[in-house]
Coordinates of C-alpha atoms in Angstrom, one line a residue:
M1 CA 30.3 -19.6 13.4
S2 CA 28.7 -21.8 10.8
A3 CA 29.2 -21.2 7.1
V4 CA 26.9 -18.8 5.2
Y5 CA 26.4 -19.2 1.5
I6 CA 25.4 -16.8 -1.3
N7 CA 22.9 -19.0 -3.1
S8 CA 21.7 -16.5 -5.7
A9 CA 22.5 -13.1 -7.1
A10 CA 20.5 -10.7 -9.2
C11 CA 21.4 -7.1 -10.3
I12 CA 19.9 -4.2 -12.2
S13 CA 22.6 -1.7 -13.1
V14 CA 24.1 0.5 -15.8
Q15 CA 25.1 -2.8 -17.5
D16 CA 22.5 -5.2 -18.9
T17 CA 23.0 -7.5 -15.9
L18 CA 19.6 -9.2 -16.1
N19 CA 20.7 -10.6 -19.4
D20 CA 22.3 -14.1 -19.2
Q21 CA 25.1 -13.0 -21.6
F22 CA 26.0 -9.8 -19.7
F23 CA 29.4 -11.2 -18.6
Q24 CA 30.7 -11.1 -22.2
N25 CA 29.1 -7.7 -23.0
L26 CA 30.3 -5.3 -20.3
Q27 CA 30.7 -1.8 -21.7
P28 CA 32.9 0.7 -19.7
V29 CA 31.6 4.3 -19.6
Y30 CA 33.9 7.3 -19.2
S31 CA 32.1 10.4 -20.4
P32 CA 28.6 11.2 -19.0
Q33 CA 28.4 12.8 -15.6
V34 CA 25.4 10.6 -14.6
L35 CA 24.7 7.0 -15.7
K36 CA 21.2 5.6 -15.8
A37 CA 20.4 2.0 -15.0
I38 CA 19.2 -0.3 -17.8
E39 CA 15.7 -1.1 -16.6
P40 CA 13.7 -4.1 -17.6
I41 CA 10.1 -4.0 -19.0
Y42 CA 8.5 -3.8 -15.6
K43 CA 5.0 -5.1 -16.7
E44 CA 6.6 -8.5 -17.3
F45 CA 7.3 -8.7 -13.6
I46 CA 4.9 -6.4 -11.8
P47 CA 1.1 -5.9 -12.2
P48 CA 0.6 -2.6 -14.3
A49 CA -1.7 -1.1 -11.6
M50 CA 1.1 -1.3 -9.1
I51 CA 3.9 0.0 -11.4
R52 CA 2.5 3.6 -11.5
R53 CA 2.6 3.8 -7.7
M54 CA 6.2 2.7 -7.4
S55 CA 9.3 4.8 -7.5
K56 CA 12.3 3.7 -9.6
T57 CA 14.2 2.2 -6.7
V58 CA 11.1 0.1 -5.6
K59 CA 10.6 -1.2 -9.1
M60 CA 14.2 -2.1 -9.6
S61 CA 14.3 -3.8 -6.2
S62 CA 11.1 -5.7 -6.8
V63 CA 12.4 -7.2 -10.0
A64 CA 15.9 -7.9 -8.6
S65 CA 14.6 -9.5 -5.4
N66 CA 12.1 -11.6 -7.5
Q67 CA 14.9 -12.9 -9.7
A68 CA 17.2 -13.7 -6.7
L69 CA 14.4 -15.7 -5.0
K70 CA 13.6 -17.5 -8.2
E71 CA 17.2 -18.5 -8.8
A72 CA 17.5 -19.8 -5.2
E73 CA 14.1 -21.6 -5.6
I74 CA 12.7 -20.0 -2.5
E75 CA 9.1 -18.6 -2.5
K76 CA 9.4 -16.8 0.9
P77 CA 12.6 -16.0 2.8
D78 CA 12.8 -16.0 6.6
A79 CA 14.0 -12.4 6.7
I80 CA 14.4 -9.4 4.4
I81 CA 17.2 -7.0 4.9
V82 CA 17.9 -4.0 2.6
G83 CA 20.7 -1.5 2.5
T84 CA 20.4 1.9 0.9
G85 CA 22.2 5.2 0.9
I86 CA 19.6 7.7 -0.1
G87 CA 16.5 5.5 -0.1
C88 CA 13.4 6.5 -2.0
S89 CA 14.6 10.0 -2.8
Q90 CA 12.3 10.4 -5.9
D91 CA 9.2 10.3 -3.7
S92 CA 10.9 12.5 -1.0
E93 CA 11.5 15.2 -3.7
K94 CA 8.0 14.9 -4.9
F95 CA 6.6 15.3 -1.4
L96 CA 8.8 18.3 -0.7
K97 CA 7.8 19.9 -4.0
N98 CA 4.1 19.4 -3.1
V99 CA 4.7 21.1 0.3
L100 CA 6.2 24.2 -1.5
D101 CA 3.7 24.3 -4.4
N102 CA 0.7 23.9 -2.1
N103 CA 1.9 26.2 0.7
E104 CA 1.9 23.3 3.1
E105 CA -1.8 22.7 2.6
F106 CA -4.0 19.9 1.0
L107 CA -1.1 17.5 0.7
T108 CA -1.4 14.0 -0.7
P109 CA 0.1 11.6 1.8
T110 CA 1.2 9.0 -0.8
F111 CA 4.5 10.5 -1.6
F112 CA 5.3 11.0 2.1
I113 CA 4.4 7.4 3.0
Q114 CA 6.5 6.0 0.1
S115 CA 9.5 8.4 0.8
T116 CA 10.9 6.5 3.8
H117 CA 14.0 4.5 3.4
N118 CA 12.3 1.2 4.5
T119 CA 9.7 1.4 1.8
V120 CA 11.7 -1.0 -0.4
A121 CA 11.9 -3.8 2.2
G122 CA 8.3 -3.2 3.2
Q123 CA 7.0 -3.4 -0.4
I124 CA 9.0 -6.6 -1.1
A125 CA 7.5 -8.1 2.1
L126 CA 4.0 -7.1 1.2
G127 CA 4.4 -8.6 -2.3
L128 CA 5.6 -11.9 -0.8
Q129 CA 3.3 -11.8 2.3
C130 CA 6.5 -12.3 4.3
H131 CA 5.9 -11.6 8.0
G132 CA 9.5 -12.3 9.2
Y133 CA 12.3 -10.1 10.3
N134 CA 12.4 -6.9 8.1
F135 CA 15.1 -4.4 8.4
T136 CA 16.7 -1.5 6.5
Y137 CA 20.2 -0.2 6.9
V138 CA 21.1 3.4 5.9
N139 CA 24.9 3.6 6.3
T140 CA 26.0 5.4 3.2
S141 CA 28.6 3.2 1.3
S142 CA 28.5 0.4 3.9
S143 CA 24.7 -0.1 3.9
L144 CA 25.0 -3.5 2.0
E145 CA 27.8 -4.7 4.2
F146 CA 25.8 -4.0 7.4
S147 CA 22.9 -5.9 5.8
F148 CA 25.2 -8.8 5.1
L149 CA 26.5 -8.8 8.6
D150 CA 23.0 -8.8 10.1
A151 CA 22.0 -11.7 7.7
K152 CA 25.1 -13.6 8.8
L153 CA 24.2 -13.2 12.4
Q154 CA 20.5 -14.1 11.8
I155 CA 21.6 -17.4 10.2
N156 CA 24.4 -18.2 12.7
D157 CA 22.0 -17.6 15.7
G158 CA 19.5 -19.9 14.2
D159 CA 16.8 -17.2 13.7
A160 CA 16.7 -17.7 9.9
E161 CA 17.8 -20.3 7.3
N162 CA 17.4 -18.2 4.2
V163 CA 17.7 -14.4 4.1
L164 CA 17.0 -12.0 1.2
V165 CA 19.6 -9.3 1.3
G166 CA 19.6 -6.4 -1.1
S167 CA 21.0 -2.9 -1.8
T168 CA 19.4 -0.2 -3.9
D169 CA 19.9 3.5 -4.8
E170 CA 18.2 5.7 -7.4
Q171 CA 19.0 9.1 -8.9
T172 CA 16.8 12.1 -8.7
E173 CA 17.1 15.4 -10.6
R174 CA 17.5 17.7 -7.6
T175 CA 20.0 15.5 -5.8
M176 CA 22.1 15.2 -8.9
E177 CA 22.1 19.0 -9.3
L178 CA 23.4 19.4 -5.7
Y179 CA 26.0 16.7 -6.2
K180 CA 27.3 18.6 -9.3
L181 CA 27.4 21.9 -7.3
N182 CA 29.5 20.4 -4.5
E183 CA 31.6 18.5 -7.0
T184 CA 30.7 15.0 -5.7
I185 CA 30.0 14.5 -9.4
K186 CA 32.9 15.2 -11.7
K187 CA 32.9 18.4 -13.7
E188 CA 32.2 18.2 -17.5
E189 CA 35.5 19.7 -18.3
N190 CA 37.2 16.8 -16.4
L191 CA 35.6 14.1 -18.6
P192 CA 36.2 11.6 -19.9
A193 CA 37.2 10.2 -16.5
D194 CA 40.5 8.4 -15.9
Y195 CA 39.5 6.0 -13.2
L196 CA 42.9 4.6 -12.3
N197 CA 45.1 7.7 -12.6
S198 CA 42.8 10.6 -12.0
T199 CA 44.1 14.0 -11.1
T200 CA 40.7 15.6 -10.6
D201 CA 38.0 15.2 -7.9
G202 CA 34.5 13.9 -8.2
A203 CA 33.1 10.7 -9.8
I204 CA 30.6 9.7 -12.5
W205 CA 27.4 8.8 -10.7
G206 CA 25.4 5.6 -11.2
E207 CA 22.5 3.8 -9.7
G208 CA 21.1 0.2 -9.4
A209 CA 19.7 -2.6 -7.2
S210 CA 21.4 -5.9 -6.3
F211 CA 19.8 -8.7 -4.3
F212 CA 21.2 -11.9 -2.9
V213 CA 19.8 -14.9 -1.1
L214 CA 22.0 -16.0 1.8
G215 CA 21.5 -19.4 3.3
K216 CA 22.9 -21.7 5.9
D217 CA 23.0 -24.6 3.4
K218 CA 24.8 -24.6 0.1
T219 CA 22.5 -25.2 -2.9
E220 CA 23.3 -26.2 -6.5
S221 CA 23.0 -22.6 -7.5
A222 CA 25.5 -21.4 -4.8
Y223 CA 28.0 -18.7 -5.9
A224 CA 30.2 -18.3 -2.9
Q225 CA 30.7 -18.6 0.9
L226 CA 30.5 -15.2 2.7
K227 CA 33.5 -15.6 4.9
D228 CA 33.8 -12.3 6.7
I229 CA 33.0 -8.6 6.7
Q230 CA 34.9 -5.7 8.3
I231 CA 33.6 -2.1 8.5
I232 CA 35.2 1.1 9.8
N233 CA 33.8 4.7 9.5
R234 CA 37.1 6.7 9.4
L235 CA 40.5 5.5 8.3
D236 CA 43.8 7.5 8.0
L237 CA 45.6 6.7 4.7
D238 CA 48.6 5.3 6.6
E239 CA 46.3 2.9 8.5
T240 CA 45.0 1.3 5.3
S241 CA 47.5 -1.5 5.1
K242 CA 47.1 -2.5 8.8
F243 CA 43.3 -2.4 8.4
I244 CA 43.5 -5.0 5.5
E245 CA 46.3 -7.1 7.0
D246 CA 44.5 -7.4 10.4
F247 CA 41.4 -8.6 8.5
L248 CA 43.4 -11.2 6.7
V249 CA 45.1 -12.4 9.8
K250 CA 41.7 -12.8 11.5
N251 CA 40.7 -15.1 8.7
N252 CA 44.1 -17.0 8.8
L253 CA 45.1 -15.7 5.4
K254 CA 48.1 -13.9 3.9
T255 CA 48.1 -11.4 1.1
N256 CA 49.3 -14.0 -1.4
D257 CA 46.3 -16.2 -0.5
I258 CA 43.9 -13.7 -2.1
D259 CA 43.5 -14.5 -5.7
V260 CA 41.4 -11.5 -6.7
V261 CA 41.1 -8.0 -5.1
M262 CA 38.3 -5.8 -6.3
L263 CA 38.9 -2.1 -5.7
G264 CA 36.4 0.7 -6.0
F265 CA 38.4 3.2 -8.0
S266 CA 36.0 5.9 -8.9
G267 CA 38.1 8.5 -10.6
D268 CA 38.0 10.8 -7.5
A269 CA 41.7 11.7 -7.0
K270 CA 41.1 12.8 -3.4
S271 CA 39.8 9.4 -2.2
D272 CA 41.2 6.9 -4.7
V273 CA 44.6 7.1 -2.8
Y274 CA 43.2 4.5 -0.4
Y275 CA 42.8 2.0 -3.2
Q276 CA 46.3 2.8 -4.5
K277 CA 47.7 2.1 -1.1
A278 CA 45.7 -1.2 -0.8
S279 CA 46.9 -2.4 -4.2
E280 CA 50.5 -2.2 -3.1
L281 CA 49.9 -5.0 -0.6
F282 CA 48.8 -7.5 -3.3
T283 CA 51.7 -8.2 -5.6
S284 CA 50.6 -11.7 -6.5
S285 CA 46.9 -11.1 -6.9
S286 CA 44.6 -10.1 -9.8
L287 CA 43.7 -6.5 -9.2
L288 CA 40.2 -5.4 -10.6
Y289 CA 38.2 -2.3 -10.7
Y290 CA 34.5 -1.9 -11.5
K291 CA 33.0 1.6 -11.1
H292 CA 33.8 2.4 -14.8
L293 CA 31.0 -0.2 -15.4
S294 CA 28.6 0.8 -12.6
G295 CA 29.3 4.4 -11.7
E296 CA 29.8 5.5 -8.2
F297 CA 26.9 5.5 -5.8
N298 CA 26.1 4.7 -2.2
T299 CA 25.6 1.0 -2.7
A300 CA 27.9 0.4 -5.7
S301 CA 29.4 -2.5 -3.6
G302 CA 26.2 -4.4 -4.6
F303 CA 27.4 -4.4 -8.2
S304 CA 31.0 -5.5 -7.1
T305 CA 29.6 -8.3 -5.0
F306 CA 27.4 -9.5 -7.9
M307 CA 30.4 -9.4 -10.2
A308 CA 32.6 -11.2 -7.7
C309 CA 30.0 -14.0 -7.4
H310 CA 30.0 -14.6 -11.1
I311 CA 33.8 -14.5 -11.3
L312 CA 34.0 -17.2 -8.6
K313 CA 31.3 -19.3 -10.3
N314 CA 32.6 -18.9 -13.8
Q315 CA 36.3 -19.0 -12.8
E316 CA 36.8 -16.2 -15.4
I317 CA 37.7 -12.5 -15.1
P318 CA 36.4 -10.0 -17.7
N319 CA 39.5 -8.3 -19.3
V320 CA 37.6 -4.9 -19.0
M321 CA 38.0 -5.1 -15.2
M322 CA 41.7 -5.9 -15.0
I323 CA 44.2 -3.4 -13.5
N324 CA 47.2 -5.6 -13.8
D325 CA 47.7 -8.6 -16.1
L326 CA 48.0 -11.3 -13.5
K327 CA 45.5 -14.2 -13.6
K328 CA 45.7 -17.3 -11.4
G329 CA 44.7 -20.8 -12.6
E330 CA 42.1 -21.1 -9.8
I331 CA 40.2 -18.4 -8.1
K332 CA 39.4 -19.3 -4.6
N333 CA 39.4 -16.1 -2.5
I334 CA 38.1 -12.7 -3.5
L335 CA 38.6 -9.6 -1.4
L336 CA 36.3 -6.6 -2.0
Y337 CA 37.4 -3.2 -0.7
N338 CA 35.1 -0.1 -1.0
H339 CA 34.5 3.3 0.5
L340 CA 32.7 6.5 -0.6
G341 CA 34.7 9.7 -0.6
G342 CA 37.2 8.3 1.9
N343 CA 34.6 7.4 4.5
D344 CA 32.9 4.2 5.5
H345 CA 35.5 1.7 4.5
S346 CA 34.4 -2.0 4.1
L347 CA 36.1 -5.3 3.4
V348 CA 34.2 -8.4 2.3
L349 CA 35.8 -11.8 1.9
L350 CA 34.2 -14.3 -0.5
E351 CA 35.4 -17.9 -1.0
R352 CA 34.7 -20.4 -3.8
V353 CA 32.2 -23.2 -2.9

């Protein structure tokens, strides 16, 4: 397989990641149950007449995708692939509320049309007048990883040279209420959250959109080479080490070849045990965590990939992300490990270019 490069990266998140100085100004958050993304002034990027018809996830994705294409100096990609966990849930809720309020009569179709998961990829394509391959993956916490895998195949098969890949998820009032009821979101009495040594279940919930341009050729703006991706739906705790070791063997690497390991500790005691198990393998690597900066959500791995890209490019690790105090002189290989609630485990290997 030929090399695939991440030539640009853009992110809207709980941090001010659209700001050039965000790397030095990361602020961990331990107390609120739900974290809101820092949104840009949309009228600077999107015509005002269009803004009022867009849900939050579409607006965030439109800006992030625009920034990613701009950085890669590409006007129109050959393909657009988006991963999302709960899609355009704001418009889904609005449509369902209209159904109930109007006794299933005289319904406006707009909210229904815009409630489908592929709305984001479709809206981006319409804005760019891009008639190429357009696909949306809805695979909970591995949605972005499936999107990356598809993009890699598109490039290796010669069907595309540059692919816009993104991940996005928004919050909605009703969904957050339900997540609190089933304790997906941490109870107020268990806050502030201890992300690394939690004894309580649930996580602080976030949101955001991350977009990347993948290309077959390395550009001046390139961040990393996307080496490999591995995904598994279910994994027993005692199989964690083998899952990671087999992935490294497949890529002719040993654990001490990995300079940085990014683990998705969320403060959920029940599922963080997988990350604790994984961390035991890497005694000579920098161990990082990130969900105290982004919150937990279906496509939080978009934030971790964005951060990993900047760590590789800057050759610098923000202290606020460190689990241990080990830092190597050169950062060449970064391994990202993520899951959501103990399901849909993914490994992504990035290499310095």
